[in-house]
Tab-separated table of N, CA and C in Angstrom:
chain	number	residue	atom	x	y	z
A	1	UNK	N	-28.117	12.808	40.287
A	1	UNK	CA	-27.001	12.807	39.369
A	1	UNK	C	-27.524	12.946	37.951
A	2	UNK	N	-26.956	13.606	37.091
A	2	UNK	CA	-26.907	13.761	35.625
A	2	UNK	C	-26.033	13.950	35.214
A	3	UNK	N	-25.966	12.872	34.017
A	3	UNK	CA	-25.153	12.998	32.465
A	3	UNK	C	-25.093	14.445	31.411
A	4	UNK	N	-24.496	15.317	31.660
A	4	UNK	CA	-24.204	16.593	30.846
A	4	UNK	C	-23.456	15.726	29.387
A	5	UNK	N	-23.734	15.988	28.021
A	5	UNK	CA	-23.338	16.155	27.030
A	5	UNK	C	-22.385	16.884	26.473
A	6	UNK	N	-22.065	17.567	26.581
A	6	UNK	CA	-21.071	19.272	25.681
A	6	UNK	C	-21.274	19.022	24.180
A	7	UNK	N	-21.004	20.441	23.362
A	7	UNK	CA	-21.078	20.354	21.981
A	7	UNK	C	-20.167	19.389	21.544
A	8	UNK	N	-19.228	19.549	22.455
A	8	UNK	CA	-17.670	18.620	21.646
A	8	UNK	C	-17.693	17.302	21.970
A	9	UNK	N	-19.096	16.299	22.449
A	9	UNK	CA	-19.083	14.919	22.943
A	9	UNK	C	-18.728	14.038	23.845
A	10	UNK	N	-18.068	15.655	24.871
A	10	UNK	CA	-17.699	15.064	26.420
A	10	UNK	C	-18.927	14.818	27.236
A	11	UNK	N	-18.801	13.521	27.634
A	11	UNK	CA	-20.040	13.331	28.816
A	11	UNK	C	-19.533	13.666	29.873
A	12	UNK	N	-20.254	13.814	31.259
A	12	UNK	CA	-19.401	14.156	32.242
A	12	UNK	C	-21.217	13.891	33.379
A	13	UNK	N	-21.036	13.380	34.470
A	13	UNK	CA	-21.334	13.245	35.353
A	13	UNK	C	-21.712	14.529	36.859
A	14	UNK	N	-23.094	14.790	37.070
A	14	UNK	CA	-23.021	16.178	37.644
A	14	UNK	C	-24.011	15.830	38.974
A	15	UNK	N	-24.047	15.910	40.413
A	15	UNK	CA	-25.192	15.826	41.060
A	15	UNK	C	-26.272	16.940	40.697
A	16	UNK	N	-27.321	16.372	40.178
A	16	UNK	CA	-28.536	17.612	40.350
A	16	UNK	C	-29.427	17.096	39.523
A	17	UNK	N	-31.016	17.369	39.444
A	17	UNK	CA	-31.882	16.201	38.677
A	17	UNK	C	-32.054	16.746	37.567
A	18	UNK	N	-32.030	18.197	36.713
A	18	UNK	CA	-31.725	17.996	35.159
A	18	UNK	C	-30.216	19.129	34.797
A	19	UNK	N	-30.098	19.158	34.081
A	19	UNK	CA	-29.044	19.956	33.695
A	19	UNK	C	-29.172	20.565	32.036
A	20	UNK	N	-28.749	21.664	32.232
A	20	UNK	CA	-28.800	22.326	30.575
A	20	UNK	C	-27.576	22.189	29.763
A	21	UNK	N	-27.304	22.092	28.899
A	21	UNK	CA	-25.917	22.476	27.944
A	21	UNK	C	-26.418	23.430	27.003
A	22	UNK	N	-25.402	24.012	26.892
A	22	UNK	CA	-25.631	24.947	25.579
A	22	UNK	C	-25.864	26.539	26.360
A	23	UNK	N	-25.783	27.460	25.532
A	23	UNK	CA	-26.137	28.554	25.969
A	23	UNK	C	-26.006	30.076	24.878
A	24	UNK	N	-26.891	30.917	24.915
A	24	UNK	CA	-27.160	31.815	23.915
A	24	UNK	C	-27.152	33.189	24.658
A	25	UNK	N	-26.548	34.224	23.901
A	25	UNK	CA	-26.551	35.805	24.237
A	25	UNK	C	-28.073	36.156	23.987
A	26	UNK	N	-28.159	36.788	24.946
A	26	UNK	CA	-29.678	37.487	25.111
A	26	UNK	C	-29.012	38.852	24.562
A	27	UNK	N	-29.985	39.528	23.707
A	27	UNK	CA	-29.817	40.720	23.421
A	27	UNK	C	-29.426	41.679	24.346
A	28	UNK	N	-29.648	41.651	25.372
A	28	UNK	CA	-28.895	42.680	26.821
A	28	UNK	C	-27.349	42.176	27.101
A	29	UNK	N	-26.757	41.179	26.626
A	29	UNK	CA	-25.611	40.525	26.795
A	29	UNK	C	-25.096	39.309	28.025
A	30	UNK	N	-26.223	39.215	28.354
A	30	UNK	CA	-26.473	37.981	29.249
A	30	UNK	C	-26.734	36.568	29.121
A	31	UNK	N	-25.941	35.916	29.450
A	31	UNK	CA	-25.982	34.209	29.054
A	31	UNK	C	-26.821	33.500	29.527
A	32	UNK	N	-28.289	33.059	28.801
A	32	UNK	CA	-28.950	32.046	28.926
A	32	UNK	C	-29.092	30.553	28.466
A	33	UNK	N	-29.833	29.797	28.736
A	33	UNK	CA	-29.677	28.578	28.694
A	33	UNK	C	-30.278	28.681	27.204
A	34	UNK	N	-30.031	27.714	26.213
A	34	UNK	CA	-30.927	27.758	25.262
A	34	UNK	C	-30.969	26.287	24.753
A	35	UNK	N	-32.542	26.262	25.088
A	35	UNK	CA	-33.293	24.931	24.530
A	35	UNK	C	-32.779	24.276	23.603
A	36	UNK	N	-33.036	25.142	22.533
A	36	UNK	CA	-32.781	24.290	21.405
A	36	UNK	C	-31.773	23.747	21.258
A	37	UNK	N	-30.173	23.703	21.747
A	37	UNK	CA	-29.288	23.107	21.206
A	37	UNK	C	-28.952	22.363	23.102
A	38	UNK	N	-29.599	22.129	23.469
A	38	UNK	CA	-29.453	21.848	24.468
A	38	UNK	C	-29.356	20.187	24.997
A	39	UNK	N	-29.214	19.504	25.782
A	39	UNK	CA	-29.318	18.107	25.907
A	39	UNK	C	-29.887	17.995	27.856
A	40	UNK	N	-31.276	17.321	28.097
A	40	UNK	CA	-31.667	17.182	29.295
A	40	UNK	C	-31.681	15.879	29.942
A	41	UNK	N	-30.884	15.243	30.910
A	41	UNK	CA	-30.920	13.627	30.992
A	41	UNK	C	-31.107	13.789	32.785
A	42	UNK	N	-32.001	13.600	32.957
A	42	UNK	CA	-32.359	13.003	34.483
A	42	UNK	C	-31.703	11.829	34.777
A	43	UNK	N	-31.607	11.063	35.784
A	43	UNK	CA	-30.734	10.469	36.586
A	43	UNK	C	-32.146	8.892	36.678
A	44	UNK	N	-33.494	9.693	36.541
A	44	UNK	CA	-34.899	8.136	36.231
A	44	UNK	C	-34.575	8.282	35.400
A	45	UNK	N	-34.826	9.180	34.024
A	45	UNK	CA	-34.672	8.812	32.939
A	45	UNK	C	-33.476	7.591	32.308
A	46	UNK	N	-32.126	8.096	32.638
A	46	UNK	CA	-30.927	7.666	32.258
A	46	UNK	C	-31.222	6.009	33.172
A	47	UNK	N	-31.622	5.926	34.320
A	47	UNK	CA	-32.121	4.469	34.833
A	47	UNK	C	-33.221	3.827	33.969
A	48	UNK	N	-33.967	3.947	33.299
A	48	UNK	CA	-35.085	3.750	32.861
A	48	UNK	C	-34.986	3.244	31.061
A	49	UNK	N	-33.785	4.441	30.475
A	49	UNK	CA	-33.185	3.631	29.802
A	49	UNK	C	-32.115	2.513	29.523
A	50	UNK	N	-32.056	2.405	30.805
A	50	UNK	CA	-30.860	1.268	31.013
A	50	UNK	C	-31.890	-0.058	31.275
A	51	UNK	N	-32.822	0.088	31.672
A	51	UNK	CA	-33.631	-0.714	32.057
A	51	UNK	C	-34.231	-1.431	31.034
A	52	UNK	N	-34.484	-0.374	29.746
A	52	UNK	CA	-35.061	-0.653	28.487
A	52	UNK	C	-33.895	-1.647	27.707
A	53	UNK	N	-32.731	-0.927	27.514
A	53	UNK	CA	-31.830	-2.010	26.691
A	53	UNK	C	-31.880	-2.957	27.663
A	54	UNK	N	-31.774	-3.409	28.509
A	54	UNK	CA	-31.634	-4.788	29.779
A	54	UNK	C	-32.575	-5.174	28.808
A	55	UNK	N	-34.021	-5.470	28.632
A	55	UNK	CA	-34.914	-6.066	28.052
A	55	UNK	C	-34.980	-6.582	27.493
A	56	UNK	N	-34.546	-4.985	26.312
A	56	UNK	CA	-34.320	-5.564	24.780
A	56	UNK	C	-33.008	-6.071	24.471
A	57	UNK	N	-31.994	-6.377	24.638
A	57	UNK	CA	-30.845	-7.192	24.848
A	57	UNK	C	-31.170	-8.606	24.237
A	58	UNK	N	-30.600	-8.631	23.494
A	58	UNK	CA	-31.175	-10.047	22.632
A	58	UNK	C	-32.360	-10.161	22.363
A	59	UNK	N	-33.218	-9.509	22.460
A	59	UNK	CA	-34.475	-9.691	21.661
A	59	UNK	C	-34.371	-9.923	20.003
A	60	UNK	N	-33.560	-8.843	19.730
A	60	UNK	CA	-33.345	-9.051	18.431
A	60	UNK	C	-32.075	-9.339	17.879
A	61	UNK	N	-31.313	-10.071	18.130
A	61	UNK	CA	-30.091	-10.768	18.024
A	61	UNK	C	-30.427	-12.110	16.722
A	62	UNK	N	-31.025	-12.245	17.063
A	62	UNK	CA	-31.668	-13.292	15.658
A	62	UNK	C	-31.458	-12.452	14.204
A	63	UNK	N	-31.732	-11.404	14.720
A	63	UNK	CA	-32.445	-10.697	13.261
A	63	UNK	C	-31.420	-9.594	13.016
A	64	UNK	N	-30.630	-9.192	13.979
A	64	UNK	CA	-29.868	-8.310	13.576
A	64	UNK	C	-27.980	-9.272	13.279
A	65	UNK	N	-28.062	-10.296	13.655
A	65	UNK	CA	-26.738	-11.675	12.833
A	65	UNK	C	-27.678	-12.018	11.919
A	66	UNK	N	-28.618	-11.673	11.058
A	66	UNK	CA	-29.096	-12.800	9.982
A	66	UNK	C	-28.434	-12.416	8.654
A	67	UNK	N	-27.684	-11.013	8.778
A	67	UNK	CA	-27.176	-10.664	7.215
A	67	UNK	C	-28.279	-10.191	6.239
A	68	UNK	N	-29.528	-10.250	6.903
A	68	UNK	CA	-30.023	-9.070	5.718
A	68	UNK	C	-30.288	-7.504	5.666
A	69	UNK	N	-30.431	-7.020	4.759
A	69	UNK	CA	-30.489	-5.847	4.244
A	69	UNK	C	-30.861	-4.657	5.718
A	70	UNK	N	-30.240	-3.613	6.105
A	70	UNK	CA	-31.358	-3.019	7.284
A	70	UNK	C	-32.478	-2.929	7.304
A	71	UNK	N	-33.365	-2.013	5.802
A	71	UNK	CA	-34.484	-2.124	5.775
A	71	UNK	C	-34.787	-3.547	6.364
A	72	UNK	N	-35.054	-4.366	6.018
A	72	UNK	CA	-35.829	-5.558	6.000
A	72	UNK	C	-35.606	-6.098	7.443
A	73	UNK	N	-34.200	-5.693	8.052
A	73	UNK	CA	-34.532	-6.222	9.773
A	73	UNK	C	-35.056	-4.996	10.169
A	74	UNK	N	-35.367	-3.825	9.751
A	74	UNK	CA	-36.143	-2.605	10.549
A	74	UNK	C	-37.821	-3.227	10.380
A	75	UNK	N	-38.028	-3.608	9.428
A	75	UNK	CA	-39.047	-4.206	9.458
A	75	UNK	C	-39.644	-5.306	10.372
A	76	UNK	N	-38.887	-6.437	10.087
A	76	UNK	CA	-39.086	-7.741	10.818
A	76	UNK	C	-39.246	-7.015	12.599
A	77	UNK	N	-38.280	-6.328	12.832
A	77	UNK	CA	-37.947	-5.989	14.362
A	77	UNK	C	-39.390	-4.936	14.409
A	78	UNK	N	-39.929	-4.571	13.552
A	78	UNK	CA	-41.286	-3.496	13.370
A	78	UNK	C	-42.693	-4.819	13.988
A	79	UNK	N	-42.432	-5.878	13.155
A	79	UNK	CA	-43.292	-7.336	12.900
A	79	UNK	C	-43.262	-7.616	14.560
A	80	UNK	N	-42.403	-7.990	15.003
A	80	UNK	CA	-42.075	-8.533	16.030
A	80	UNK	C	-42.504	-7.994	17.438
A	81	UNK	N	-42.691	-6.664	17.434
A	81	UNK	CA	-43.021	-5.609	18.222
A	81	UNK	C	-44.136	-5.330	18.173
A	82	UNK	N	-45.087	-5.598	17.244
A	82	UNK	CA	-46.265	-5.466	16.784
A	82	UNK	C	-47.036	-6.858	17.695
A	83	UNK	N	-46.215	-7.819	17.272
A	83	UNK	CA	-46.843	-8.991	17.676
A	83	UNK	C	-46.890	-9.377	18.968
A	84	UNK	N	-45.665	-8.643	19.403
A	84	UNK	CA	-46.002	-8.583	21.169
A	84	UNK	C	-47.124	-7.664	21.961
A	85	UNK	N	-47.151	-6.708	21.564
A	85	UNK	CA	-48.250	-5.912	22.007
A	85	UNK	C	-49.694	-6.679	21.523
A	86	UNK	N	-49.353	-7.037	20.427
A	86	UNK	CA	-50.870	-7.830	19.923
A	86	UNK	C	-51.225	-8.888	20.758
A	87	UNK	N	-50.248	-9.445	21.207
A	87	UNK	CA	-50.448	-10.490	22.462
A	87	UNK	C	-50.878	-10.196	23.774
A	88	UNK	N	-50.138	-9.195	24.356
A	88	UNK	CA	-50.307	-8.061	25.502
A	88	UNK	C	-51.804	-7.947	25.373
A	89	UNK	N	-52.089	-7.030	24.582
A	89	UNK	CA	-53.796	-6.962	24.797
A	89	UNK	C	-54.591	-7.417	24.413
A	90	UNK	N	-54.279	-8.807	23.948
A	90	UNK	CA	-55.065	-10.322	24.026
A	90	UNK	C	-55.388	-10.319	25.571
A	91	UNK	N	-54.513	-10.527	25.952
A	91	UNK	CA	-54.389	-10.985	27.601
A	91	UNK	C	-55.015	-9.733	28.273
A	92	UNK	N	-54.718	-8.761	28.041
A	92	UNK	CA	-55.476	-7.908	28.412
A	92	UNK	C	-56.929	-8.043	28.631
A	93	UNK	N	-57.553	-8.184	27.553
A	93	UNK	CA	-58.624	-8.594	27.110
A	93	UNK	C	-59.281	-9.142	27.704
A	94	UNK	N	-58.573	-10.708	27.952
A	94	UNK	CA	-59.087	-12.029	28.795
A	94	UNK	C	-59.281	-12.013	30.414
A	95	UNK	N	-58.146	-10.702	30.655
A	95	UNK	CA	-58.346	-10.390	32.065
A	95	UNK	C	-59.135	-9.654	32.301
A	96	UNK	N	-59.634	-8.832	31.393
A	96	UNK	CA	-61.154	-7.903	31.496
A	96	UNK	C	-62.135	-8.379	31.850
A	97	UNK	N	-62.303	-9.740	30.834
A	97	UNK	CA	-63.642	-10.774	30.337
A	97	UNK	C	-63.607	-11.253	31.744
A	98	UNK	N	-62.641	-11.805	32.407
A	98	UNK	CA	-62.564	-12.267	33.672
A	98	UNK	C	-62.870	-11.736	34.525
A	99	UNK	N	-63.200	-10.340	34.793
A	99	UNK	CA	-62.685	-9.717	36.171
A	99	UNK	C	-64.125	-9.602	36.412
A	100	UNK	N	-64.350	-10.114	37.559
A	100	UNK	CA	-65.837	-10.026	38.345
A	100	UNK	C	-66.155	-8.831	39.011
A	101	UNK	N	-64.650	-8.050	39.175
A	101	UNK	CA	-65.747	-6.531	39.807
A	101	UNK	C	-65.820	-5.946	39.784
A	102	UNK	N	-65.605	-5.854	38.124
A	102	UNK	CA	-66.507	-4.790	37.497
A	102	UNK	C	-67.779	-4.678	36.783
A	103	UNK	N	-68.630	-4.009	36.859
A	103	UNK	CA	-69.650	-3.896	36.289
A	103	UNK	C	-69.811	-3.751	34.831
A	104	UNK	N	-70.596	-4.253	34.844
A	104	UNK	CA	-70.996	-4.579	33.017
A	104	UNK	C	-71.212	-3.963	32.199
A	105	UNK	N	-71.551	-2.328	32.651
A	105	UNK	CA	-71.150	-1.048	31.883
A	105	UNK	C	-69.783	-1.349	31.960
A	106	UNK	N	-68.783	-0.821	33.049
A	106	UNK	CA	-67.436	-0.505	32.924
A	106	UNK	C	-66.477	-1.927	32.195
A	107	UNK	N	-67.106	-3.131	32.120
A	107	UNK	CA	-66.556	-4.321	31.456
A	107	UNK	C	-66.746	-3.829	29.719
A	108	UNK	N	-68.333	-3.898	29.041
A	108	UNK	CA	-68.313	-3.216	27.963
A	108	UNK	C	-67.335	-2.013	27.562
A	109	UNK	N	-67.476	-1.333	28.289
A	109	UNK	CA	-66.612	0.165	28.110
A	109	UNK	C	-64.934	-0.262	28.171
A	110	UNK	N	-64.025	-1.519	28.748
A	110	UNK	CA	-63.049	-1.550	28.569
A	110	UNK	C	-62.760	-2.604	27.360
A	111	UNK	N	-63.711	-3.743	27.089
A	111	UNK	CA	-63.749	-4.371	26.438
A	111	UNK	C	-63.293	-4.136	25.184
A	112	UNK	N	-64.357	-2.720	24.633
A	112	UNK	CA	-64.443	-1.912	23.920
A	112	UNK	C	-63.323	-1.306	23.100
A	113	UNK	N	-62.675	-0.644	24.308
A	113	UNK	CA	-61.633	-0.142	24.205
A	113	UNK	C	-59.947	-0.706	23.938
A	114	UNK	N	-60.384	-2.242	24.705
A	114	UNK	CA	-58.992	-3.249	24.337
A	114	UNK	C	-59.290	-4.069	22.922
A	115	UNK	N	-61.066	-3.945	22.058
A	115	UNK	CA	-60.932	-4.578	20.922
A	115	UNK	C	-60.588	-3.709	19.872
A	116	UNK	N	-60.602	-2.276	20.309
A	116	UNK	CA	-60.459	-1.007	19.243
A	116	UNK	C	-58.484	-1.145	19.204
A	117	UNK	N	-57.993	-1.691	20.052
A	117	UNK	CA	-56.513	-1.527	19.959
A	117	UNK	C	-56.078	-2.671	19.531
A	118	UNK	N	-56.785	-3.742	19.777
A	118	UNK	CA	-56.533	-4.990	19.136
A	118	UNK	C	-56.935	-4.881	17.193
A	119	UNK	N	-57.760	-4.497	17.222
A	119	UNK	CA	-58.100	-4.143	15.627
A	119	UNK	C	-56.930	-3.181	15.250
A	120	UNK	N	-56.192	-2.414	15.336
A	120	UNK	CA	-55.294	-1.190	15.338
A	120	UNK	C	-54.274	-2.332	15.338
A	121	UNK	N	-53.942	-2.669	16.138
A	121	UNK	CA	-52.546	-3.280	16.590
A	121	UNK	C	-52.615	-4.998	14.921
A	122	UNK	N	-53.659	-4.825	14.722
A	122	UNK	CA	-53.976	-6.057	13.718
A	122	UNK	C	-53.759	-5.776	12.432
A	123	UNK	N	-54.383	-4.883	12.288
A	123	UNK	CA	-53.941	-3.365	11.135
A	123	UNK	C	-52.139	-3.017	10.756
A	124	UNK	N	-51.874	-2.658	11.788
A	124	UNK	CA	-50.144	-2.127	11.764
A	124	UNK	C	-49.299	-3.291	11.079
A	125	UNK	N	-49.831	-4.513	11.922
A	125	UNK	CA	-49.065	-5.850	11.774
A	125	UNK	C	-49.452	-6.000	10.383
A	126	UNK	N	-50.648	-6.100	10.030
A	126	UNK	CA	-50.606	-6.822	8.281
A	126	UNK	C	-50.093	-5.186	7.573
A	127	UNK	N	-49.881	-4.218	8.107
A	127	UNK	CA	-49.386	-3.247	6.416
A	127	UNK	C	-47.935	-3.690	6.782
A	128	UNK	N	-47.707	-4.104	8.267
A	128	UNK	CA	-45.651	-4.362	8.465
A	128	UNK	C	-45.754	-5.557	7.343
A	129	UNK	N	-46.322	-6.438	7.128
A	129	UNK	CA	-46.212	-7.506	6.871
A	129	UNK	C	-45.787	-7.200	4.846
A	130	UNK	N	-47.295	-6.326	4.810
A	130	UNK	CA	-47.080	-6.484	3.418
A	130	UNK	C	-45.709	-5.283	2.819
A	131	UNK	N	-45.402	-4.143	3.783
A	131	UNK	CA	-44.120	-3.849	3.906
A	131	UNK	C	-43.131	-4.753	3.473
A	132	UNK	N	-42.877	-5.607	4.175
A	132	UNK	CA	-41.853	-6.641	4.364
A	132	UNK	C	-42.018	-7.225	2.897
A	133	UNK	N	-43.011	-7.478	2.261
A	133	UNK	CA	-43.536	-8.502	1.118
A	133	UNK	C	-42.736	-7.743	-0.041
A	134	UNK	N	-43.218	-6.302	0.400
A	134	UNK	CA	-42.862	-5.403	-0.926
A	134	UNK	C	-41.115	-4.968	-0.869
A	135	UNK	N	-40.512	-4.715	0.391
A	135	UNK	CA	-39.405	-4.521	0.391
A	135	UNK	C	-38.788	-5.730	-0.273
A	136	UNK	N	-38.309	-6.834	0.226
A	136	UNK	CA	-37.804	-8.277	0.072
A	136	UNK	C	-38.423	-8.283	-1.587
A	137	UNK	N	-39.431	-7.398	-2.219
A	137	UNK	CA	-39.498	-8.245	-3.933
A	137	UNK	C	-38.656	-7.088	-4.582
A	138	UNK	N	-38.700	-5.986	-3.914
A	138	UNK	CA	-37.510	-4.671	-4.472
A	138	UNK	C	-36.487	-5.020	-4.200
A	139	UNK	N	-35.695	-5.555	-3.395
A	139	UNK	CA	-34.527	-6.329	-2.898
A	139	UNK	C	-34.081	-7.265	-3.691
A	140	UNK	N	-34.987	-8.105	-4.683
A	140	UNK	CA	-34.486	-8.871	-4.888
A	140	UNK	C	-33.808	-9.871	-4.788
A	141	UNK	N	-33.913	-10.432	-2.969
A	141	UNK	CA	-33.472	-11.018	-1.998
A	141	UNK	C	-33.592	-12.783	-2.899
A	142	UNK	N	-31.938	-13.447	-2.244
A	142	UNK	CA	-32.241	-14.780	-2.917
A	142	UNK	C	-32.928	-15.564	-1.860
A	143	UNK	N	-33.210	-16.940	-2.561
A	143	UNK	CA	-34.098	-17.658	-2.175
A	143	UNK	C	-33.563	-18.210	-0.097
A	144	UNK	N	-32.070	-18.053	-0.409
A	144	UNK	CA	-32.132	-18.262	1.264
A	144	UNK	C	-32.210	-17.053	1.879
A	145	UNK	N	-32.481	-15.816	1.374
A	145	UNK	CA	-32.802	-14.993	2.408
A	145	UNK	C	-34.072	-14.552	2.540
A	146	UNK	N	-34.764	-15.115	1.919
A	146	UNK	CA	-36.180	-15.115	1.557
A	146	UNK	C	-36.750	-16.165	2.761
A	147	UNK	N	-35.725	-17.209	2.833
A	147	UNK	CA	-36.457	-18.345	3.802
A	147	UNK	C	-36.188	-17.543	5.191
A	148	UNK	N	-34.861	-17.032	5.023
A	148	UNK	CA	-34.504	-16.388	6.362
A	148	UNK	C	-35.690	-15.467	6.828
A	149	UNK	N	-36.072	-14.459	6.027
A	149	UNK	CA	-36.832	-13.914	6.562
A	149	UNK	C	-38.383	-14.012	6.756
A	150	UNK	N	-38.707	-15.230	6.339
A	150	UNK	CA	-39.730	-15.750	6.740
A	150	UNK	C	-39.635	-16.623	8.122
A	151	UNK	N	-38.556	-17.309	7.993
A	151	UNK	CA	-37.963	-17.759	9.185
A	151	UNK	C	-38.495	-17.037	10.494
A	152	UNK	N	-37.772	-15.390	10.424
A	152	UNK	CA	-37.754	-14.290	11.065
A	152	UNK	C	-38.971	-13.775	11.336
A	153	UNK	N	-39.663	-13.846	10.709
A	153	UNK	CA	-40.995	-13.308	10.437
A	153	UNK	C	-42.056	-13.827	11.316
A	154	UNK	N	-41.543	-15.473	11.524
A	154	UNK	CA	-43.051	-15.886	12.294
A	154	UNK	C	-41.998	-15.823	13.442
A	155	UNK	N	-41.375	-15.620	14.139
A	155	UNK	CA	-41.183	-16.130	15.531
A	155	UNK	C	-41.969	-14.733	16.045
C-alpha cells in the first residue's frame, strides 16, 4: 500500500510499493513520470515514520509548552538530541571495552572509532550550547525565561 499526494493536497491510499505523482510531456508528446515534482512514500517507509513520531511523542513536550521563542526550543530540542546520542555511544563504548571476543586489534580499531564520535558528538553539544548562550543574549530573554531555559537545558 501507498500514500499518493496530488498537486492539489489530496492524499489517497493505493496498493503497490512506490507510486509517482506528477507528470511531464516528453518532447514526442508522451506522458512521463517526472521526478522532480513528484512525491514517493512506501508503505516501510510511511510505517517507520509512524514509528518515529511514537518515540518522539513527548519527548519534547517540556520544551515545546515552555513559551519560548522557536529559535531557542530548536535549539534546546538540538541540546537534547545531542545528549542522547552522546550517551548512546558512551555505552557503546563500555560494551566494546567489555566484549571478550574480540581481539585487541579489532577492540582498538572500534574503540577508536566510538572515541572519534564521542569527541564529534562533544563538539556539536558545546557549539549547541554556546548557540543557545548567544541566541537567549540576542533575545533578550527575561530572567524567568532564562531560568526556563536552563531548566531545559540540563535535562
Amino acid at each position: 500500500m501507498s500514500i499518493i499526494t496530488s498537486s492539489t493536497g489530496i492524499m489517497s491510499v493505493q496498493p503497490a510499493q512506490t507510486i509517482t505523482t506528477g507528470s511531464a510531456q516528453s518532447p514526442l508528446g508522451n506522458t512521463q513520470p517526472d521526478d522532480a515534482g513528484s512525491v514517493k512514500i512506501s508503505m516501510a517507509g510511511l510505517m517507520m515514520a509512524g514509528q518515529a513520531n511514537k518515540k518522539t511523542s513527548g519527548k519534547y513536550d517540556d520544551i515545546e509548552n515552555s513559551g519560548l521563542p522557536d529559535e531557542v526550543q530548536r535549539i534546546l530540542k538540538m541540546i537534547r538530541d545531542l545528549k542522547e546520542k552522546l550517551k548512546a555511544e558512551q555505552e557503546k563504548l563500555q560494551q566494546i571495552m567489555n566484549d571478550a571476543s574480540l581481539s585487541d586489534e579489532t577492540r582498538q580499531v572500534k574503540v577508536a572509532q566510538s572515541q572519534a564520535m564521542i569527541n564529534a558528538l562533544s563538539g556539536a553539544l558545546a557549539d549547541a550550547n554556546q548557540m543557545l548562550a548567544k541566541v537567549t543574549k540576542d533575545l533578550n530573554l527575561s530572567k524567568e525565561d532564562l531560568v526556563k531555559v536552563a531548566a531545559l537545558a540540563m535535562k
